[in-house]
């Protein structure tokens, strides 16, 4: 009956926020080690949806909400305020839709979920460009402006980029009011950091990091498929992912 209740709530909602929390802490993924970051995202979403829908009550007259929150209580961990100064809270934001204003929603939700006032670092992975189109400064600018506003409003301390070559990183650096503090480079694209990128990053004090995320972590079709698998007969094609945020909390060694 939980699935029917969940389906009814989804059909009445206009927006869905889904928080997987730290699933490793309650055992959902321990039996299976995801092979890729994309598979990990799918597994997390599916486990959360399945667990959440199983706990929906049988009341068919339950209130429908415009913004529906899908969470599993035991997977959500807030940071102890007494430990906040000892922790570094960082995130990577994958923007799926074209609306740059969703960046603020993502950061606000992350801060609320963790119980913190600000994130120490956010790296942005902008939406994939169309085939045959190169990533450009003009394309990045609205997303970066949103991040700059969040820095100025003290919601984020430092902001970084992902997969920019030396030319584009330099263009962004020269244009931006808040300079990028880091740039991630995909391990699949190079075994060794390009010398020109390394030299520029050193000159401008930009940290170069590596990652193995695909260009598109979760496409629209993949999200709709996992939604349909988790809650049968739901109108999955109604739902389009706008962003994903992966957060990391670690103790800082002084």
PDB file of C-alpha atoms in Angstrom:
ATOM      1  CA  UNK A   1       0.000   0.000   0.000  1.00  0.00           C
ATOM      2  CA  UNK A   2       3.008   2.262   0.575  1.00  0.00           C
ATOM      3  CA  UNK A   3       3.791   2.298  -3.129  1.00  0.00           C
ATOM      4  CA  UNK A   4       0.244   3.417  -3.931  1.00  0.00           C
ATOM      5  CA  UNK A   5       0.486   6.211  -1.384  1.00  0.00           C
ATOM      6  CA  UNK A   6       3.858   7.308  -2.736  1.00  0.00           C
ATOM      7  CA  UNK A   7       2.509   7.312  -6.280  1.00  0.00           C
ATOM      8  CA  UNK A   8      -0.425   9.493  -5.211  1.00  0.00           C
ATOM      9  CA  UNK A   9       1.895  11.972  -3.512  1.00  0.00           C
ATOM     10  CA  UNK A  10       4.148  12.161  -6.557  1.00  0.00           C
ATOM     11  CA  UNK A  11       1.233  12.718  -8.905  1.00  0.00           C
ATOM     12  CA  UNK A  12       0.055  15.648  -6.789  1.00  0.00           C
ATOM     13  CA  UNK A  13       3.458  17.285  -6.344  1.00  0.00           C
ATOM     14  CA  UNK A  14       5.117  19.834  -8.593  1.00  0.00           C
ATOM     15  CA  UNK A  15       8.646  19.390  -7.296  1.00  0.00           C
ATOM     16  CA  UNK A  16      10.583  16.571  -5.648  1.00  0.00           C
ATOM     17  CA  UNK A  17      13.642  16.933  -3.445  1.00  0.00           C
ATOM     18  CA  UNK A  18      15.357  13.616  -2.789  1.00  0.00           C
ATOM     19  CA  UNK A  19      18.006  13.239  -0.087  1.00  0.00           C
ATOM     20  CA  UNK A  20      19.845   9.943   0.026  1.00  0.00           C
ATOM     21  CA  UNK A  21      21.985  10.867   3.025  1.00  0.00           C
ATOM     22  CA  UNK A  22      24.905   8.604   3.846  1.00  0.00           C
ATOM     23  CA  UNK A  23      23.509   5.248   2.743  1.00  0.00           C
ATOM     24  CA  UNK A  24      26.684   3.376   3.658  1.00  0.00           C
ATOM     25  CA  UNK A  25      25.891   3.991   7.316  1.00  0.00           C
ATOM     26  CA  UNK A  26      22.698   1.966   7.240  1.00  0.00           C
ATOM     27  CA  UNK A  27      23.816  -0.868   5.023  1.00  0.00           C
ATOM     28  CA  UNK A  28      21.820  -0.427   1.816  1.00  0.00           C
ATOM     29  CA  UNK A  29      24.872  -0.553  -0.439  1.00  0.00           C
ATOM     30  CA  UNK A  30      27.275  -2.689   1.578  1.00  0.00           C
ATOM     31  CA  UNK A  31      26.341  -5.883  -0.239  1.00  0.00           C
ATOM     32  CA  UNK A  32      27.083  -4.340  -3.603  1.00  0.00           C
ATOM     33  CA  UNK A  33      29.981  -2.059  -4.482  1.00  0.00           C
ATOM     34  CA  UNK A  34      28.937   0.261  -7.342  1.00  0.00           C
ATOM     35  CA  UNK A  35      31.263   0.014 -10.344  1.00  0.00           C
ATOM     36  CA  UNK A  36      30.928   3.634 -11.458  1.00  0.00           C
ATOM     37  CA  UNK A  37      29.801   6.978  -9.996  1.00  0.00           C
ATOM     38  CA  UNK A  38      26.733   6.839 -12.244  1.00  0.00           C
ATOM     39  CA  UNK A  39      25.791   3.403 -10.943  1.00  0.00           C
ATOM     40  CA  UNK A  40      26.284   4.627  -7.386  1.00  0.00           C
ATOM     41  CA  UNK A  41      23.864   7.512  -7.972  1.00  0.00           C
ATOM     42  CA  UNK A  42      21.238   5.204  -9.464  1.00  0.00           C
ATOM     43  CA  UNK A  43      21.579   2.762  -6.558  1.00  0.00           C
ATOM     44  CA  UNK A  44      21.288   5.536  -3.974  1.00  0.00           C
ATOM     45  CA  UNK A  45      18.188   7.001  -5.602  1.00  0.00           C
ATOM     46  CA  UNK A  46      16.540   3.604  -5.992  1.00  0.00           C
ATOM     47  CA  UNK A  47      17.221   2.530  -2.404  1.00  0.00           C
ATOM     48  CA  UNK A  48      15.960   5.835  -1.044  1.00  0.00           C
ATOM     49  CA  UNK A  49      12.782   5.814  -3.129  1.00  0.00           C
ATOM     50  CA  UNK A  50      12.045   2.186  -2.222  1.00  0.00           C
ATOM     51  CA  UNK A  51      12.601   2.746   1.491  1.00  0.00           C
ATOM     52  CA  UNK A  52      10.653   6.026   1.511  1.00  0.00           C
ATOM     53  CA  UNK A  53       7.666   4.633  -0.400  1.00  0.00           C
ATOM     54  CA  UNK A  54       7.435   1.617   1.915  1.00  0.00           C
ATOM     55  CA  UNK A  55       6.829   3.961   4.861  1.00  0.00           C
ATOM     56  CA  UNK A  56       4.063   6.022   3.254  1.00  0.00           C
ATOM     57  CA  UNK A  57       0.788   5.520   5.098  1.00  0.00           C
ATOM     58  CA  UNK A  58      -2.352   4.002   3.649  1.00  0.00           C
ATOM     59  CA  UNK A  59      -4.446   7.155   4.029  1.00  0.00           C
ATOM     60  CA  UNK A  60      -5.657   7.963   0.532  1.00  0.00           C
ATOM     61  CA  UNK A  61      -6.836  11.380   1.731  1.00  0.00           C
ATOM     62  CA  UNK A  62      -3.372  12.425   2.873  1.00  0.00           C
ATOM     63  CA  UNK A  63      -2.357  15.963   2.049  1.00  0.00           C
ATOM     64  CA  UNK A  64      -0.579  16.474  -1.259  1.00  0.00           C
ATOM     65  CA  UNK A  65       2.345  18.882  -1.306  1.00  0.00           C
ATOM     66  CA  UNK A  66       3.660  21.125  -4.058  1.00  0.00           C
ATOM     67  CA  UNK A  67       7.227  20.388  -2.916  1.00  0.00           C
ATOM     68  CA  UNK A  68       7.563  16.752  -1.881  1.00  0.00           C
ATOM     69  CA  UNK A  69      10.547  15.727   0.259  1.00  0.00           C
ATOM     70  CA  UNK A  70      11.762  12.173  -0.150  1.00  0.00           C
ATOM     71  CA  UNK A  71      14.121  11.262   2.674  1.00  0.00           C
ATOM     72  CA  UNK A  72      14.986   8.309   4.888  1.00  0.00           C
ATOM     73  CA  UNK A  73      15.424   9.484   8.465  1.00  0.00           C
ATOM     74  CA  UNK A  74      18.126   7.015   9.486  1.00  0.00           C
ATOM     75  CA  UNK A  75      20.330   8.019   6.546  1.00  0.00           C
ATOM     76  CA  UNK A  76      20.376  11.742   7.330  1.00  0.00           C
ATOM     77  CA  UNK A  77      23.138  12.934   9.648  1.00  0.00           C
ATOM     78  CA  UNK A  78      23.441  16.491  10.881  1.00  0.00           C
ATOM     79  CA  UNK A  79      26.825  17.822  11.908  1.00  0.00           C
ATOM     80  CA  UNK A  80      27.454  18.333  15.603  1.00  0.00           C
ATOM     81  CA  UNK A  81      27.891  22.119  16.053  1.00  0.00           C
ATOM     82  CA  UNK A  82      30.687  21.481  18.547  1.00  0.00           C
ATOM     83  CA  UNK A  83      32.666  19.682  15.819  1.00  0.00           C
ATOM     84  CA  UNK A  84      31.972  22.107  12.970  1.00  0.00           C
ATOM     85  CA  UNK A  85      35.296  23.978  13.249  1.00  0.00           C
ATOM     86  CA  UNK A  86      37.179  20.685  12.933  1.00  0.00           C
ATOM     87  CA  UNK A  87      35.376  19.622   9.750  1.00  0.00           C
ATOM     88  CA  UNK A  88      35.653  20.526   6.087  1.00  0.00           C
ATOM     89  CA  UNK A  89      32.290  20.355   4.322  1.00  0.00           C
ATOM     90  CA  UNK A  90      32.687  20.231   0.552  1.00  0.00           C
ATOM     91  CA  UNK A  91      30.359  19.445  -2.326  1.00  0.00           C
ATOM     92  CA  UNK A  92      30.308  18.854  -6.053  1.00  0.00           C
ATOM     93  CA  UNK A  93      27.248  20.196  -7.823  1.00  0.00           C
ATOM     94  CA  UNK A  94      26.138  18.617 -11.088  1.00  0.00           C
ATOM     95  CA  UNK A  95      23.756  20.966 -12.875  1.00  0.00           C
ATOM     96  CA  UNK A  96      21.489  18.904 -15.137  1.00  0.00           C
ATOM     97  CA  UNK A  97      18.914  21.496 -16.193  1.00  0.00           C
ATOM     98  CA  UNK A  98      19.597  24.858 -17.792  1.00  0.00           C
ATOM     99  CA  UNK A  99      18.246  26.983 -14.921  1.00  0.00           C
ATOM    100  CA  UNK A 100      21.220  28.463 -13.073  1.00  0.00           C
ATOM    101  CA  UNK A 101      18.982  29.623 -10.194  1.00  0.00           C
ATOM    102  CA  UNK A 102      18.675  25.999  -9.066  1.00  0.00           C
ATOM    103  CA  UNK A 103      22.222  26.326  -7.689  1.00  0.00           C
ATOM    104  CA  UNK A 104      20.919  28.291  -4.708  1.00  0.00           C
ATOM    105  CA  UNK A 105      18.243  25.655  -4.048  1.00  0.00           C
ATOM    106  CA  UNK A 106      20.890  22.927  -4.050  1.00  0.00           C
ATOM    107  CA  UNK A 107      23.197  24.747  -1.628  1.00  0.00           C
ATOM    108  CA  UNK A 108      20.357  25.739   0.708  1.00  0.00           C
ATOM    109  CA  UNK A 109      19.127  22.137   0.834  1.00  0.00           C
ATOM    110  CA  UNK A 110      22.622  20.808   1.544  1.00  0.00           C
ATOM    111  CA  UNK A 111      23.163  23.292   4.378  1.00  0.00           C
ATOM    112  CA  UNK A 112      19.775  22.436   5.859  1.00  0.00           C
ATOM    113  CA  UNK A 113      20.354  18.690   5.624  1.00  0.00           C
ATOM    114  CA  UNK A 114      23.740  18.928   7.335  1.00  0.00           C
ATOM    115  CA  UNK A 115      22.706  21.568   9.862  1.00  0.00           C
ATOM    116  CA  UNK A 116      25.402  24.065   8.852  1.00  0.00           C
ATOM    117  CA  UNK A 117      25.324  27.739   7.891  1.00  0.00           C
ATOM    118  CA  UNK A 118      27.731  27.432   4.985  1.00  0.00           C
ATOM    119  CA  UNK A 119      29.712  24.994   2.848  1.00  0.00           C
ATOM    120  CA  UNK A 120      33.496  25.274   2.815  1.00  0.00           C
ATOM    121  CA  UNK A 121      33.855  24.417  -0.865  1.00  0.00           C
ATOM    122  CA  UNK A 122      31.616  23.824  -3.875  1.00  0.00           C
ATOM    123  CA  UNK A 123      32.854  22.565  -7.243  1.00  0.00           C
ATOM    124  CA  UNK A 124      30.452  22.964 -10.138  1.00  0.00           C
ATOM    125  CA  UNK A 125      30.021  20.620 -13.087  1.00  0.00           C
ATOM    126  CA  UNK A 126      27.900  22.643 -15.542  1.00  0.00           C
ATOM    127  CA  UNK A 127      25.307  20.992 -17.811  1.00  0.00           C
ATOM    128  CA  UNK A 128      26.801  19.077 -20.752  1.00  0.00           C
ATOM    129  CA  UNK A 129      26.871  21.136 -23.935  1.00  0.00           C
ATOM    130  CA  UNK A 130      25.205  19.898 -27.108  1.00  0.00           C
ATOM    131  CA  UNK A 131      27.195  17.682 -29.467  1.00  0.00           C
ATOM    132  CA  UNK A 132      29.489  19.705 -31.674  1.00  0.00           C
ATOM    133  CA  UNK A 133      29.459  22.678 -29.274  1.00  0.00           C
ATOM    134  CA  UNK A 134      32.459  23.639 -27.177  1.00  0.00           C
ATOM    135  CA  UNK A 135      32.198  24.774 -23.584  1.00  0.00           C
ATOM    136  CA  UNK A 136      32.646  28.556 -23.459  1.00  0.00           C
ATOM    137  CA  UNK A 137      33.013  31.352 -20.924  1.00  0.00           C
ATOM    138  CA  UNK A 138      29.648  32.753 -22.000  1.00  0.00           C
ATOM    139  CA  UNK A 139      28.028  29.400 -21.213  1.00  0.00           C
ATOM    140  CA  UNK A 140      29.650  29.262 -17.763  1.00  0.00           C
ATOM    141  CA  UNK A 141      28.989  32.846 -16.702  1.00  0.00           C
ATOM    142  CA  UNK A 142      25.394  32.589 -15.365  1.00  0.00           C
ATOM    143  CA  UNK A 143      26.311  29.552 -13.250  1.00  0.00           C
ATOM    144  CA  UNK A 144      29.432  31.201 -11.892  1.00  0.00           C
ATOM    145  CA  UNK A 145      27.516  34.390 -11.037  1.00  0.00           C
ATOM    146  CA  UNK A 146      25.125  32.339  -8.919  1.00  0.00           C
ATOM    147  CA  UNK A 147      28.070  30.814  -7.068  1.00  0.00           C
ATOM    148  CA  UNK A 148      29.614  34.243  -6.564  1.00  0.00           C
ATOM    149  CA  UNK A 149      26.363  35.500  -5.026  1.00  0.00           C
ATOM    150  CA  UNK A 150      26.416  32.587  -2.605  1.00  0.00           C
ATOM    151  CA  UNK A 151      30.007  33.389  -1.627  1.00  0.00           C
ATOM    152  CA  UNK A 152      29.100  37.033  -1.065  1.00  0.00           C
ATOM    153  CA  UNK A 153      26.131  35.928   1.059  1.00  0.00           C
ATOM    154  CA  UNK A 154      28.451  33.682   3.084  1.00  0.00           C
ATOM    155  CA  UNK A 155      26.746  30.439   2.069  1.00  0.00           C
ATOM    156  CA  UNK A 156      29.974  29.147   0.468  1.00  0.00           C
ATOM    157  CA  UNK A 157      33.604  29.885   1.330  1.00  0.00           C
ATOM    158  CA  UNK A 158      35.385  28.776  -1.869  1.00  0.00           C
ATOM    159  CA  UNK A 159      34.193  27.788  -5.354  1.00  0.00           C
ATOM    160  CA  UNK A 160      35.835  25.635  -8.012  1.00  0.00           C
ATOM    161  CA  UNK A 161      35.370  24.276 -11.513  1.00  0.00           C
ATOM    162  CA  UNK A 162      35.505  20.967 -13.307  1.00  0.00           C
ATOM    163  CA  UNK A 163      37.127  19.901 -16.577  1.00  0.00           C
ATOM    164  CA  UNK A 164      38.303  23.313 -17.785  1.00  0.00           C
ATOM    165  CA  UNK A 165      41.388  23.421 -19.971  1.00  0.00           C
ATOM    166  CA  UNK A 166      44.023  26.105 -19.515  1.00  0.00           C
ATOM    167  CA  UNK A 167      42.442  28.534 -21.981  1.00  0.00           C
ATOM    168  CA  UNK A 168      38.957  28.429 -20.490  1.00  0.00           C
ATOM    169  CA  UNK A 169      40.222  28.398 -16.900  1.00  0.00           C
ATOM    170  CA  UNK A 170      42.268  31.510 -17.625  1.00  0.00           C
ATOM    171  CA  UNK A 171      39.284  33.248 -19.243  1.00  0.00           C
ATOM    172  CA  UNK A 172      37.123  32.451 -16.211  1.00  0.00           C
ATOM    173  CA  UNK A 173      39.842  33.589 -13.816  1.00  0.00           C
ATOM    174  CA  UNK A 174      40.305  36.941 -15.548  1.00  0.00           C
ATOM    175  CA  UNK A 175      36.535  37.597 -15.770  1.00  0.00           C
ATOM    176  CA  UNK A 176      35.363  36.365 -12.377  1.00  0.00           C
ATOM    177  CA  UNK A 177      35.034  38.538  -9.289  1.00  0.00           C
ATOM    178  CA  UNK A 178      35.418  35.480  -7.072  1.00  0.00           C
ATOM    179  CA  UNK A 179      38.313  33.506  -8.501  1.00  0.00           C
ATOM    180  CA  UNK A 180      38.169  29.704  -8.811  1.00  0.00           C
ATOM    181  CA  UNK A 181      40.093  28.037  -6.005  1.00  0.00           C
ATOM    182  CA  UNK A 182      40.275  24.646  -7.722  1.00  0.00           C
ATOM    183  CA  UNK A 183      39.771  22.841 -11.014  1.00  0.00           C
ATOM    184  CA  UNK A 184      39.044  19.136 -11.349  1.00  0.00           C
ATOM    185  CA  UNK A 185      40.565  17.140 -14.205  1.00  0.00           C
ATOM    186  CA  UNK A 186      39.035  13.856 -15.361  1.00  0.00           C
ATOM    187  CA  UNK A 187      41.393  10.894 -15.065  1.00  0.00           C
ATOM    188  CA  UNK A 188      39.914   9.436 -18.244  1.00  0.00           C
ATOM    189  CA  UNK A 189      40.992  12.427 -20.319  1.00  0.00           C
ATOM    190  CA  UNK A 190      44.626  12.559 -19.244  1.00  0.00           C
ATOM    191  CA  UNK A 191      47.071  10.419 -17.306  1.00  0.00           C
ATOM    192  CA  UNK A 192      49.337  13.412 -16.722  1.00  0.00           C
ATOM    193  CA  UNK A 193      48.228  16.971 -16.031  1.00  0.00           C
ATOM    194  CA  UNK A 194      48.768  19.209 -19.084  1.00  0.00           C
ATOM    195  CA  UNK A 195      51.910  21.321 -18.475  1.00  0.00           C
ATOM    196  CA  UNK A 196      50.236  24.603 -19.492  1.00  0.00           C
ATOM    197  CA  UNK A 197      47.334  23.962 -17.107  1.00  0.00           C
ATOM    198  CA  UNK A 198      49.722  23.041 -14.298  1.00  0.00           C
ATOM    199  CA  UNK A 199      51.810  26.174 -14.830  1.00  0.00           C
ATOM    200  CA  UNK A 200      48.789  28.485 -14.897  1.00  0.00           C
ATOM    201  CA  UNK A 201      47.236  26.877 -11.809  1.00  0.00           C
ATOM    202  CA  UNK A 202      50.486  27.253  -9.886  1.00  0.00           C
ATOM    203  CA  UNK A 203      50.816  30.893 -10.922  1.00  0.00           C
ATOM    204  CA  UNK A 204      47.256  31.729  -9.823  1.00  0.00           C
ATOM    205  CA  UNK A 205      47.150  29.494  -6.744  1.00  0.00           C
ATOM    206  CA  UNK A 206      44.458  27.191  -8.158  1.00  0.00           C
ATOM    207  CA  UNK A 207      44.441  23.657  -6.786  1.00  0.00           C
ATOM    208  CA  UNK A 208      44.287  20.931  -9.454  1.00  0.00           C
ATOM    209  CA  UNK A 209      42.280  17.855  -8.433  1.00  0.00           C
ATOM    210  CA  UNK A 210      41.326  14.645 -10.205  1.00  0.00           C
ATOM    211  CA  UNK A 211      37.983  12.869 -10.557  1.00  0.00           C
ATOM    212  CA  UNK A 212      36.387   9.986 -12.464  1.00  0.00           C
ATOM    213  CA  UNK A 213      32.837  11.293 -12.902  1.00  0.00           C
ATOM    214  CA  UNK A 214      31.230  10.900 -16.334  1.00  0.00           C
ATOM    215  CA  UNK A 215      30.234  13.981 -18.327  1.00  0.00           C
ATOM    216  CA  UNK A 216      26.600  13.222 -17.539  1.00  0.00           C
ATOM    217  CA  UNK A 217      26.177  11.657 -14.126  1.00  0.00           C
ATOM    218  CA  UNK A 218      22.409  11.163 -14.380  1.00  0.00           C
ATOM    219  CA  UNK A 219      20.474  11.816 -17.563  1.00  0.00           C
ATOM    220  CA  UNK A 220      16.731  12.408 -17.754  1.00  0.00           C
ATOM    221  CA  UNK A 221      15.985   8.942 -19.139  1.00  0.00           C
ATOM    222  CA  UNK A 222      18.049   7.206 -16.465  1.00  0.00           C
ATOM    223  CA  UNK A 223      16.311   9.059 -13.641  1.00  0.00           C
ATOM    224  CA  UNK A 224      12.867   8.277 -15.039  1.00  0.00           C
ATOM    225  CA  UNK A 225      13.816   4.617 -15.392  1.00  0.00           C
ATOM    226  CA  UNK A 226      14.938   4.287 -11.772  1.00  0.00           C
ATOM    227  CA  UNK A 227      11.804   6.141 -10.620  1.00  0.00           C
ATOM    228  CA  UNK A 228       9.614   3.689 -12.547  1.00  0.00           C
ATOM    229  CA  UNK A 229      11.514   0.716 -11.134  1.00  0.00           C
ATOM    230  CA  UNK A 230      11.131   1.986  -7.562  1.00  0.00           C
ATOM    231  CA  UNK A 231       7.469   3.053  -7.664  1.00  0.00           C
ATOM    232  CA  UNK A 232       5.465   1.037 -10.172  1.00  0.00           C
ATOM    233  CA  UNK A 233       2.933   2.744 -12.446  1.00  0.00           C
ATOM    234  CA  UNK A 234       4.164   6.210 -11.510  1.00  0.00           C
ATOM    235  CA  UNK A 235       4.098   8.809 -14.299  1.00  0.00           C
ATOM    236  CA  UNK A 236       7.873   8.890 -14.499  1.00  0.00           C
ATOM    237  CA  UNK A 237       8.085  11.006 -17.651  1.00  0.00           C
ATOM    238  CA  UNK A 238       6.699  13.940 -15.658  1.00  0.00           C
ATOM    239  CA  UNK A 239       9.912  14.188 -13.671  1.00  0.00           C
ATOM    240  CA  UNK A 240      13.075  15.843 -14.992  1.00  0.00           C
ATOM    241  CA  UNK A 241      16.217  16.085 -12.814  1.00  0.00           C
ATOM    242  CA  UNK A 242      17.573  19.624 -12.383  1.00  0.00           C
ATOM    243  CA  UNK A 243      20.680  19.032 -10.275  1.00  0.00           C
ATOM    244  CA  UNK A 244      22.574  16.569  -8.126  1.00  0.00           C
ATOM    245  CA  UNK A 245      24.796  17.480  -5.202  1.00  0.00           C
ATOM    246  CA  UNK A 246      27.310  15.088  -3.694  1.00  0.00           C
ATOM    247  CA  UNK A 247      28.686  16.215  -0.365  1.00  0.00           C
ATOM    248  CA  UNK A 248      31.694  15.132   1.639  1.00  0.00           C
ATOM    249  CA  UNK A 249      32.472  15.790   5.287  1.00  0.00           C
ATOM    250  CA  UNK A 250      35.975  15.155   6.578  1.00  0.00           C
ATOM    251  CA  UNK A 251      38.086  16.042   9.604  1.00  0.00           C
ATOM    252  CA  UNK A 252      40.773  18.609   8.896  1.00  0.00           C
ATOM    253  CA  UNK A 253      44.258  17.753  10.082  1.00  0.00           C
ATOM    254  CA  UNK A 254      45.925  20.791  11.610  1.00  0.00           C
TER     255      UNK A 254
END
